CSV table of C-alpha atoms in Angstrom, one decimal:
chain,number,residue,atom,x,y,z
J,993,UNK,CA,63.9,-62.6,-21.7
J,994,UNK,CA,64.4,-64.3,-18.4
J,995,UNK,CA,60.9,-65.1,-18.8
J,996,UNK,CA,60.9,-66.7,-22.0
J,997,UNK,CA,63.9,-69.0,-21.0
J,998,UNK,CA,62.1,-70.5,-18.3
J,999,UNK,CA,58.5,-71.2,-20.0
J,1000,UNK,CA,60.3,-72.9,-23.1
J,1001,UNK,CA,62.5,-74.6,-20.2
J,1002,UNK,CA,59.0,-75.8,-18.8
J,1003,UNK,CA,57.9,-76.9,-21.8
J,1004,UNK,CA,60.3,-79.3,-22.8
J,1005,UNK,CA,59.6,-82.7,-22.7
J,1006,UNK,CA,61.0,-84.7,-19.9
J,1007,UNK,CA,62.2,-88.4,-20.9
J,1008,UNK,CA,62.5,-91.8,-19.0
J,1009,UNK,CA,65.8,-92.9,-19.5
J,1010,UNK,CA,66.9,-95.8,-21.3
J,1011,UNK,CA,67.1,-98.3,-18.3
J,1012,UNK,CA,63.7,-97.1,-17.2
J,1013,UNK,CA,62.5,-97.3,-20.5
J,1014,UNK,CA,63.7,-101.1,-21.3
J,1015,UNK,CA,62.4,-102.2,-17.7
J,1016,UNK,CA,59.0,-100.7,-18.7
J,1017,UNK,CA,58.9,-102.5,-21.8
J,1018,UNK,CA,60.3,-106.1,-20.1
J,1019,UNK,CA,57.1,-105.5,-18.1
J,1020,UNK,CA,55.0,-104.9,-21.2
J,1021,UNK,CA,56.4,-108.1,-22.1
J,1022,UNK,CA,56.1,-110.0,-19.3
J,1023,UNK,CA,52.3,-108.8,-19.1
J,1024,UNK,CA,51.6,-110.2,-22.9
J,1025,UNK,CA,53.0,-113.5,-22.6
J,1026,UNK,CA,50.8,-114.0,-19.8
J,1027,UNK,CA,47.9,-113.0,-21.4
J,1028,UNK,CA,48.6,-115.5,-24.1
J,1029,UNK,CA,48.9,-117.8,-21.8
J,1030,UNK,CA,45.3,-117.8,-19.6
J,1031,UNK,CA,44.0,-121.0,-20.6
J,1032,UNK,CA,42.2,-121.1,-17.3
J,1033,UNK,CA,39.8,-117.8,-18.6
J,1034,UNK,CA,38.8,-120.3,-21.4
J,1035,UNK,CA,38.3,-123.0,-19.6
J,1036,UNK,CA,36.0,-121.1,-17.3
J,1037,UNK,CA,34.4,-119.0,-19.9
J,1038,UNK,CA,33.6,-122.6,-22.3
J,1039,UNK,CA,32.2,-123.9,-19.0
J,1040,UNK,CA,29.9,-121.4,-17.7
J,1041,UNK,CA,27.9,-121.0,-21.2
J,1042,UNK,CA,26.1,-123.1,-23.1
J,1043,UNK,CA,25.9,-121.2,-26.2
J,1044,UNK,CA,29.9,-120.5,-25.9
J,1045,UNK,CA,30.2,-124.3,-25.2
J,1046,UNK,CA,27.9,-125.2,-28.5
J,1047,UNK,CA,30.2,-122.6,-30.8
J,1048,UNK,CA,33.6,-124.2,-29.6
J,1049,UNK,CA,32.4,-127.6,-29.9
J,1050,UNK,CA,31.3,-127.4,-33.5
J,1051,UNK,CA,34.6,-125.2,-34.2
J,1052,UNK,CA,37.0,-128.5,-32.7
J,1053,UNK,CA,35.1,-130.5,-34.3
J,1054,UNK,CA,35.2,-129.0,-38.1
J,1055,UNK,CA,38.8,-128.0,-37.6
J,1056,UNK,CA,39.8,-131.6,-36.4
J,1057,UNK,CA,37.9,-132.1,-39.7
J,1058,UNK,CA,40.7,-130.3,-41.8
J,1059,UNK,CA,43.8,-131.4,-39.4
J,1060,UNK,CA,42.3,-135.2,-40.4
J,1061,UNK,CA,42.0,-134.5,-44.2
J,1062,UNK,CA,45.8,-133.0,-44.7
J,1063,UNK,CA,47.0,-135.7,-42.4
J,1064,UNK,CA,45.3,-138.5,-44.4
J,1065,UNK,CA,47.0,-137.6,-47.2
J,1066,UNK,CA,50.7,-137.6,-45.8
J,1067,UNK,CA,50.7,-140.5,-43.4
J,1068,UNK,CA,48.3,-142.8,-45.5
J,1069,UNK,CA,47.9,-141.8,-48.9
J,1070,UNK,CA,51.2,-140.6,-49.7
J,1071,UNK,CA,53.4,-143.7,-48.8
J,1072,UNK,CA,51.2,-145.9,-50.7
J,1073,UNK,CA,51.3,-144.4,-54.0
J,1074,UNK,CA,55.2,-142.9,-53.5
J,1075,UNK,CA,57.1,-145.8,-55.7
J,1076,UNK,CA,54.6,-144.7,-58.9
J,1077,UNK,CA,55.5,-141.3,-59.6
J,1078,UNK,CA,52.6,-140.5,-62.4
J,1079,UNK,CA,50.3,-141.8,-59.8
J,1080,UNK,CA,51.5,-139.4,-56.4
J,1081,UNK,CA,52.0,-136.2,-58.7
J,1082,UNK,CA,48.2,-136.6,-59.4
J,1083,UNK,CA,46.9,-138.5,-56.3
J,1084,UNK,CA,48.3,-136.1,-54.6
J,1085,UNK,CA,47.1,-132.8,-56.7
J,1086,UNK,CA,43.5,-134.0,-57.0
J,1087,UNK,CA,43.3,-134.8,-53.3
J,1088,UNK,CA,44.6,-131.2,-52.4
J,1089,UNK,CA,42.6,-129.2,-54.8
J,1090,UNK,CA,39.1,-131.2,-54.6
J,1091,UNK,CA,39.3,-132.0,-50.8
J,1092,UNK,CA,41.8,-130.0,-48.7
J,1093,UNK,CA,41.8,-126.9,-49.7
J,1094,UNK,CA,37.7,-126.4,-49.7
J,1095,UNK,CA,37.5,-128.0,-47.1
J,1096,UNK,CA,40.3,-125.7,-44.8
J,1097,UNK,CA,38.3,-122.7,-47.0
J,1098,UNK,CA,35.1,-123.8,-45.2
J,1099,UNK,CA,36.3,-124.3,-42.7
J,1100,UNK,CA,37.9,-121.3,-42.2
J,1101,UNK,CA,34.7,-119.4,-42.9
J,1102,UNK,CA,32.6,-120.8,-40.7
J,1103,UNK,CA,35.2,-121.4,-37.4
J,1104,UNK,CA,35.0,-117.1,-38.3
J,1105,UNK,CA,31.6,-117.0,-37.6
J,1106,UNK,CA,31.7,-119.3,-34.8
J,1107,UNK,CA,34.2,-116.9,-33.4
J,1108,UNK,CA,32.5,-113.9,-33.5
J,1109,UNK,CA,29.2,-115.4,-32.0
J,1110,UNK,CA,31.5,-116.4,-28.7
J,1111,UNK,CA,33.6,-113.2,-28.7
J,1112,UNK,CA,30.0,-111.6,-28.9
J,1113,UNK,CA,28.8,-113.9,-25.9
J,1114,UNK,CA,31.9,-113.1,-23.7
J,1115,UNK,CA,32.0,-109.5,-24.9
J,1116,UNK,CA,28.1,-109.4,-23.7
J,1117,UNK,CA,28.1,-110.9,-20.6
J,1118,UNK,CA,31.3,-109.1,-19.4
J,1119,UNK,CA,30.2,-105.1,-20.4
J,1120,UNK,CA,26.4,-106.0,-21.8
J,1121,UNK,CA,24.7,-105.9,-24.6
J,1122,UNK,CA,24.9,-101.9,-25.4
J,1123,UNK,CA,28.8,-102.2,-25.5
J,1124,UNK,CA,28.9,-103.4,-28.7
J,1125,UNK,CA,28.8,-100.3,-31.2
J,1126,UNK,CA,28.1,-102.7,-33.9
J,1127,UNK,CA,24.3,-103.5,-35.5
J,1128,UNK,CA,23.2,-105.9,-37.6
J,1129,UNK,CA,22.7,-104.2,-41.0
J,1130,UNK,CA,18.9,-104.2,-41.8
J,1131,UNK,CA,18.9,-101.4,-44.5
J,1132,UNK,CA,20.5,-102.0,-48.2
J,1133,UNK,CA,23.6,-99.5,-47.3
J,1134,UNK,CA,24.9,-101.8,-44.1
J,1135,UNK,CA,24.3,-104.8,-46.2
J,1136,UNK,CA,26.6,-103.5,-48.4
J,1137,UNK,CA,29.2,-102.3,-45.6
J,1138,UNK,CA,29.3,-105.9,-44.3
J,1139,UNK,CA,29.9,-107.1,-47.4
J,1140,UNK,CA,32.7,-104.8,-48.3
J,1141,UNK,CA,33.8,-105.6,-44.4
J,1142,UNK,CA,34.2,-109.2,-44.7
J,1143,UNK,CA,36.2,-108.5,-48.7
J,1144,UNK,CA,38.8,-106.1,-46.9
J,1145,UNK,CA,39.3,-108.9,-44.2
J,1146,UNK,CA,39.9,-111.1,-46.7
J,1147,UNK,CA,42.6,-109.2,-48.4
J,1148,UNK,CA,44.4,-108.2,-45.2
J,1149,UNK,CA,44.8,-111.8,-44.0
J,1150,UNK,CA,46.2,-112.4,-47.3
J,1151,UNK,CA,48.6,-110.2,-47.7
J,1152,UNK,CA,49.5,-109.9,-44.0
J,1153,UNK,CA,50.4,-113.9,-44.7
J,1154,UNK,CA,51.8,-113.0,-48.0
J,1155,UNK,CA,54.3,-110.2,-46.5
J,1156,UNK,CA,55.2,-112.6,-43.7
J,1157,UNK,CA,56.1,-115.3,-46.5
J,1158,UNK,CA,58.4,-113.2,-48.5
J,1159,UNK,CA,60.3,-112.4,-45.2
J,1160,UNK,CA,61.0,-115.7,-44.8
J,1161,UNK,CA,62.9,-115.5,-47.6
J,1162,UNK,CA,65.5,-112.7,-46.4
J,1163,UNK,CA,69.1,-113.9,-45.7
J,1164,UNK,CA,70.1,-115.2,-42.8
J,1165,UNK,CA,67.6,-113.4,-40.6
J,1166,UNK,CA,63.9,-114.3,-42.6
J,1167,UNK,CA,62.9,-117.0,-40.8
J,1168,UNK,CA,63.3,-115.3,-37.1
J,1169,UNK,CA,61.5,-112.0,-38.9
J,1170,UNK,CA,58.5,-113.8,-40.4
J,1171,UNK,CA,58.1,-115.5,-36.8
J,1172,UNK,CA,58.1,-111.8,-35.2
J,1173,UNK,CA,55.7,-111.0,-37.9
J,1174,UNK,CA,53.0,-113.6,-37.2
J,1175,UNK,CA,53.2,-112.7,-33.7
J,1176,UNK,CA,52.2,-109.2,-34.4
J,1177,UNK,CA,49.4,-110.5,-37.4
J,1178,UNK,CA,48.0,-113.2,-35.0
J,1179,UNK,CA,47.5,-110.8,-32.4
J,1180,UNK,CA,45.5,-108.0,-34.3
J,1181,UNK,CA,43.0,-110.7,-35.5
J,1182,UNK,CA,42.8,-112.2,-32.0
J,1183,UNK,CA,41.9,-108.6,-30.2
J,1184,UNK,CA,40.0,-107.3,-33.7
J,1185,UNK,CA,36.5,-108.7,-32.4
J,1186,UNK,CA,37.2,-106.1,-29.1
J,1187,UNK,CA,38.2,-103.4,-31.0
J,1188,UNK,CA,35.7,-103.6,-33.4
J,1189,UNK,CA,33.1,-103.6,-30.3
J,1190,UNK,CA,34.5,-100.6,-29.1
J,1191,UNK,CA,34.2,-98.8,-32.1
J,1192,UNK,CA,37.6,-98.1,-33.7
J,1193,UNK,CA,38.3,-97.7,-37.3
J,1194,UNK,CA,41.0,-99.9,-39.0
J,1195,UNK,CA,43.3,-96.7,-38.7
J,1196,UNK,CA,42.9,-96.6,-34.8
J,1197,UNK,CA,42.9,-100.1,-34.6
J,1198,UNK,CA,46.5,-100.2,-36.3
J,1199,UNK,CA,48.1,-97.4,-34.1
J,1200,UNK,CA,46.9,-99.3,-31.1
J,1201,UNK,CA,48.5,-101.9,-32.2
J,1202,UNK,CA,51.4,-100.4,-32.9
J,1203,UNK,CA,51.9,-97.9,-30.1
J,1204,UNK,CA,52.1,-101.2,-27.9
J,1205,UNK,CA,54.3,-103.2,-30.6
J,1206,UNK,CA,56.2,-105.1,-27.3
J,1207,UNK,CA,52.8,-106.4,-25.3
J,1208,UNK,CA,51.3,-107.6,-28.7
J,1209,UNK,CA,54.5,-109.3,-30.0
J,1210,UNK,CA,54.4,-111.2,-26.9
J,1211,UNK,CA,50.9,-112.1,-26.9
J,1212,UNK,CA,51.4,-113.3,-29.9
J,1213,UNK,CA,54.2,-115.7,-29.1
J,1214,UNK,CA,52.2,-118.6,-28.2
J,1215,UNK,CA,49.8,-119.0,-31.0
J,1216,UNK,CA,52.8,-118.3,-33.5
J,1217,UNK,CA,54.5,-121.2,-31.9
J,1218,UNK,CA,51.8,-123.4,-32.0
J,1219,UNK,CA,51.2,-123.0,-35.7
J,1220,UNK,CA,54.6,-123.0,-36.9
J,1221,UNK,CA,54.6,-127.1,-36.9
J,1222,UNK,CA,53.0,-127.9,-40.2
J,1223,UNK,CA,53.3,-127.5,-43.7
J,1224,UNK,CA,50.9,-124.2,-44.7
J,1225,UNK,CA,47.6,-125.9,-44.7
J,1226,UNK,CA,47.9,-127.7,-41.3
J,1227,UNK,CA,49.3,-124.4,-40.2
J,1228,UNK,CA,46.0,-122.7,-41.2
J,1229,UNK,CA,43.8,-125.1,-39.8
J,1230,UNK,CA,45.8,-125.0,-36.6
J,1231,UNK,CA,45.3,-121.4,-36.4
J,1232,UNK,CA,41.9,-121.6,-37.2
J,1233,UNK,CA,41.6,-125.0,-34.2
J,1234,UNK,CA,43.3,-122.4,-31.2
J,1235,UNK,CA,41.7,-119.1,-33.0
J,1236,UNK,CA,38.1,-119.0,-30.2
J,1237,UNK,CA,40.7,-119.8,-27.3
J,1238,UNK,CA,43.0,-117.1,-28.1
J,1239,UNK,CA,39.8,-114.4,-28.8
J,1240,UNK,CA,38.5,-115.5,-25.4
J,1241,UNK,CA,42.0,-114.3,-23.7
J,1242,UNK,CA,42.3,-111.3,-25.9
J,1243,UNK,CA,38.6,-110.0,-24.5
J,1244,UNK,CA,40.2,-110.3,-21.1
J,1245,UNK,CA,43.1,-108.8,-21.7
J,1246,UNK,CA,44.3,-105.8,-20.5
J,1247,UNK,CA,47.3,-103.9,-23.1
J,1248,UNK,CA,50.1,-101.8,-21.7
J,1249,UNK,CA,51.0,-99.6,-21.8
J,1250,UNK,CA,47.8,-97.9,-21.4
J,1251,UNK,CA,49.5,-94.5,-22.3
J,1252,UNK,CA,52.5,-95.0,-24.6
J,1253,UNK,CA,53.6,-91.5,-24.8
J,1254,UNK,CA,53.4,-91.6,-20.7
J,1255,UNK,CA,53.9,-95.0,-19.7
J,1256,UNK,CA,55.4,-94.2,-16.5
J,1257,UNK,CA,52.3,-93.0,-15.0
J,1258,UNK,CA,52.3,-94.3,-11.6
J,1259,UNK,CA,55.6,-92.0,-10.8
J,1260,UNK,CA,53.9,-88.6,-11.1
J,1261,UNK,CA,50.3,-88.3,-11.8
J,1262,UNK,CA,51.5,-83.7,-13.0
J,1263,UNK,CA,54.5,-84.3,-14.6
J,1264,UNK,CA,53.9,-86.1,-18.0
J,1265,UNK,CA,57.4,-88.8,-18.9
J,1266,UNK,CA,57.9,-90.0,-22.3
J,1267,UNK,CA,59.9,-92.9,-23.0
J,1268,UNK,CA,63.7,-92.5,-24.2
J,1269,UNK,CA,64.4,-91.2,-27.7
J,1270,UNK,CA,66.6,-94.6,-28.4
J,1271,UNK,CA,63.1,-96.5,-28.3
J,1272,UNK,CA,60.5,-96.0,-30.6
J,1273,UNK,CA,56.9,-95.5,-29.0
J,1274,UNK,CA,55.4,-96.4,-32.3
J,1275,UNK,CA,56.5,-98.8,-35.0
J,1276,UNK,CA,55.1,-98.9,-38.5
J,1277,UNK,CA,54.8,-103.0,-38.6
J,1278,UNK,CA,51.6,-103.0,-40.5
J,1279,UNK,CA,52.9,-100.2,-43.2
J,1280,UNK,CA,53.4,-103.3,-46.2
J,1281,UNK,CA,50.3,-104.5,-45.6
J,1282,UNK,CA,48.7,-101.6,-46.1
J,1283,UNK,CA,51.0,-100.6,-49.2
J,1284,UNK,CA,49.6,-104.0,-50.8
J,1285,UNK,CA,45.9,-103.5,-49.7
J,1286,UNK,CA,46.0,-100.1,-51.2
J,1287,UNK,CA,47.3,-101.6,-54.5
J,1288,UNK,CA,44.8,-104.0,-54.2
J,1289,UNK,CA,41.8,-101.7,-53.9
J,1290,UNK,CA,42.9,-99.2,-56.5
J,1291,UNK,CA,43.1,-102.7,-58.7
J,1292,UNK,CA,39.6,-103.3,-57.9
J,1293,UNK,CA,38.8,-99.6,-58.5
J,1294,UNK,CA,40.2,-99.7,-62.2
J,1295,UNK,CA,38.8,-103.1,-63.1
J,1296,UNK,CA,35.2,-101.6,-61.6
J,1297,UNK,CA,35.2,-98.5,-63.7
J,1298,UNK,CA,35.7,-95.9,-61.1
J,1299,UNK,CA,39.2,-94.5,-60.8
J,1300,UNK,CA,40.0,-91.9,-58.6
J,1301,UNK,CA,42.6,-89.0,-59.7
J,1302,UNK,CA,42.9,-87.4,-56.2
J,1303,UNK,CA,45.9,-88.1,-53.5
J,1304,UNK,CA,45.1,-90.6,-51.5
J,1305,UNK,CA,47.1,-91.1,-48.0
J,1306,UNK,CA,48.4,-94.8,-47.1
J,1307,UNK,CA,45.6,-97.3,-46.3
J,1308,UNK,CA,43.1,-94.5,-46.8
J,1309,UNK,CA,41.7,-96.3,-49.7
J,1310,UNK,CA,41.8,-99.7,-47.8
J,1311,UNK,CA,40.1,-98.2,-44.9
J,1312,UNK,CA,37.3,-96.6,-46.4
J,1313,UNK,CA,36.9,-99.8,-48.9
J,1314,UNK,CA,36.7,-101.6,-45.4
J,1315,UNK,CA,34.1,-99.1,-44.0
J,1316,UNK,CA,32.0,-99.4,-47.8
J,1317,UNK,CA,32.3,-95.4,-47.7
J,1318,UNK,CA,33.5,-93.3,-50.8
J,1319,UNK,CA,36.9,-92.8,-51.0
J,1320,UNK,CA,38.3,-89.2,-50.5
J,1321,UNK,CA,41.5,-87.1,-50.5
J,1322,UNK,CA,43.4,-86.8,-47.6
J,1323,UNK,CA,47.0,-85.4,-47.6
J,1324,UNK,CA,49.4,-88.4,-47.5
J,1325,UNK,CA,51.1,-86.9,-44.2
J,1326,UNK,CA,48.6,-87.6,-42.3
J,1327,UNK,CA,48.9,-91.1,-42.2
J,1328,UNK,CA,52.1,-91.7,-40.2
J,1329,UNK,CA,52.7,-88.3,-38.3
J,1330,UNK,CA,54.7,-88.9,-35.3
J,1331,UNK,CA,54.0,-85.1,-33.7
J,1332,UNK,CA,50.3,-85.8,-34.2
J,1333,UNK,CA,48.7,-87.7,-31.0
J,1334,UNK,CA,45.7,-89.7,-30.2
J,1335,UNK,CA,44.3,-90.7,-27.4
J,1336,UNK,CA,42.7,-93.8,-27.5
């Protein structure tokens, strides 16, 4: 009996306590806004490349594009037609739909693939060429997979802005939680190209975001500042203007804690110390988004013709719509089980 007592003794879990655990996370902090903040890596990585010098250019120069057009509009257009109200309702109107917005849309497609050829660049010349766990699709199959890549990217930027919007309007409080919530958003897309390179699946990529929720808030203080000056289209096109800077100090970046379930790790190499029980290691930020994606997919499903009857779990659908597999059951438990660890 004796013996019993002391082996379920041993293997309880031993916890941080709360100081310890708020000091850790002040460092987690700390350590993001600091990452967000390494202008000098981009500086040095524009300056030692051609081919990352050629990409940034032509991404400045296309996004000044944009920044120009909106501006146009409110500083010259605007005041001249503002006494004739039949003529600024259309001016105004035309000019947005036939010139702003397509060309922000372009632009926003292309500063994407600009983007991904430097993160490649930096990405390559840091850990090589057979780091990267992605090919270029050759056969029909990964054709298709890019394609149905690029759609779920799409629709997560769109409602990850579109969840972030309706919090704004919340009582009181909206404002400050949509500003929390871009944080969050802008960093996944900024460290996406890395953990795509790595080889993680939307799911993974998710849970690392969100086992680390304090570093990657912070990271993503800066950009969320930057881009909170404008109306929503300059906002866009000033995301899309600081977007190759921010990659470039997300693929030097080093995330903390680099075990959340053990963050303590220099203490005691044996014993294992989780963080206190009044602070959550993981927290579900991205759980709307993926309630939205999943509507969004079995939308698309219906209006294609193949609807599926089986249980899915949350953002299963979205993830294997982003993958371009077939969908499958999975019990919906899965999804978010907190006794049920990863290591990444």
């Amino acid at each position: 009996m004796s013996h019993l007592h002391l082996s379920s003794r041993a293997s309880y879990p031993t916890f941080l306590s709360l100081y310890d655990t708020i000091a850790l996370q002040s460092t987690s902090a700390w350590r993001g806004i600091l990452d967000g903040l390494r202008i000098d890596l981009v500086v040095a990585a524009v300056a030692r490349d051609s081919e990352i010098q050629a990409n940034v250019l032509k991404s400045m120069l296309l996004n000044s594009l944009s920044l120009a057009s909106i501006y146009t509009f409110d500083l010259l257009l605007q005041p001249l037609v503002r006494d004739q109200r039949t003529w600024h309702r259309n001016v105004g109107w035309f000019y947005q739909i036939f010139w702003v917005m397509p060309v922000v849309s372009v632009s926003l497609y292309l500063n994407s693939s600009w983007c991904n050829l430097i993160a490649r660049r930096i990405y390559t010349l840091q850990h090589g060429s057979r780091a990267l766990s992605q090919t270029q699709p050759t056969t029909y199959r990964g054709i298709l997979t890019t394609f149905a890549t690029s759609a779920y990217r799409a629709i997560m930027v769109v409602t990850s802005v579109l969840v972030s919007f309706i919090m704004s309007y919340i009582p009181y409080i909206g404002g400050v939680m949509a500003f929390i919530y871009l944080c969050w958003v802008d960093s996944y897309y900024f460290f996406e190209f890395v953990w795509v390179a790595r080889g993680y699946s939307l799911s993974r990529r998710i849970r690392y975001l969100e086992e680390r929720w304090v570093y990657f808030l912070a990271f993503g203080i800066p950009s969320a500042c930057i881009c909170n000056f404008g109306s929503g289209l300059a906002n866009a096109a000033i995301f899309a203007l600081v977007f190759p800077a921010f990659t470039i100090m997300a693929i030097h970046a080093n995330p903390v804690p680099v075990d959340p379930y053990n963050p303590a790790t220099h203490r005691s190499e044996d014993a294992i110390l989780h963080p206190s029980p009044f602070v959550p290691i993981r927290l579900p930020i991205f759980t709307p988004v993926l309630c939205l994606n999943d509507m969004i997919v079995k939308v698309l499903s219906v209006s294609g013709g193949s609807v599926s009857h089986r249980t899915r779990a949350l953002s299963d659908a979205s993830e294997y719509a982003e993958e371009g597999a077939v969908l499958s059951s999975t019990s919906p438990k899965q999804r978010f089980n907190p006794k049920v660890r990863k290591t990444d």
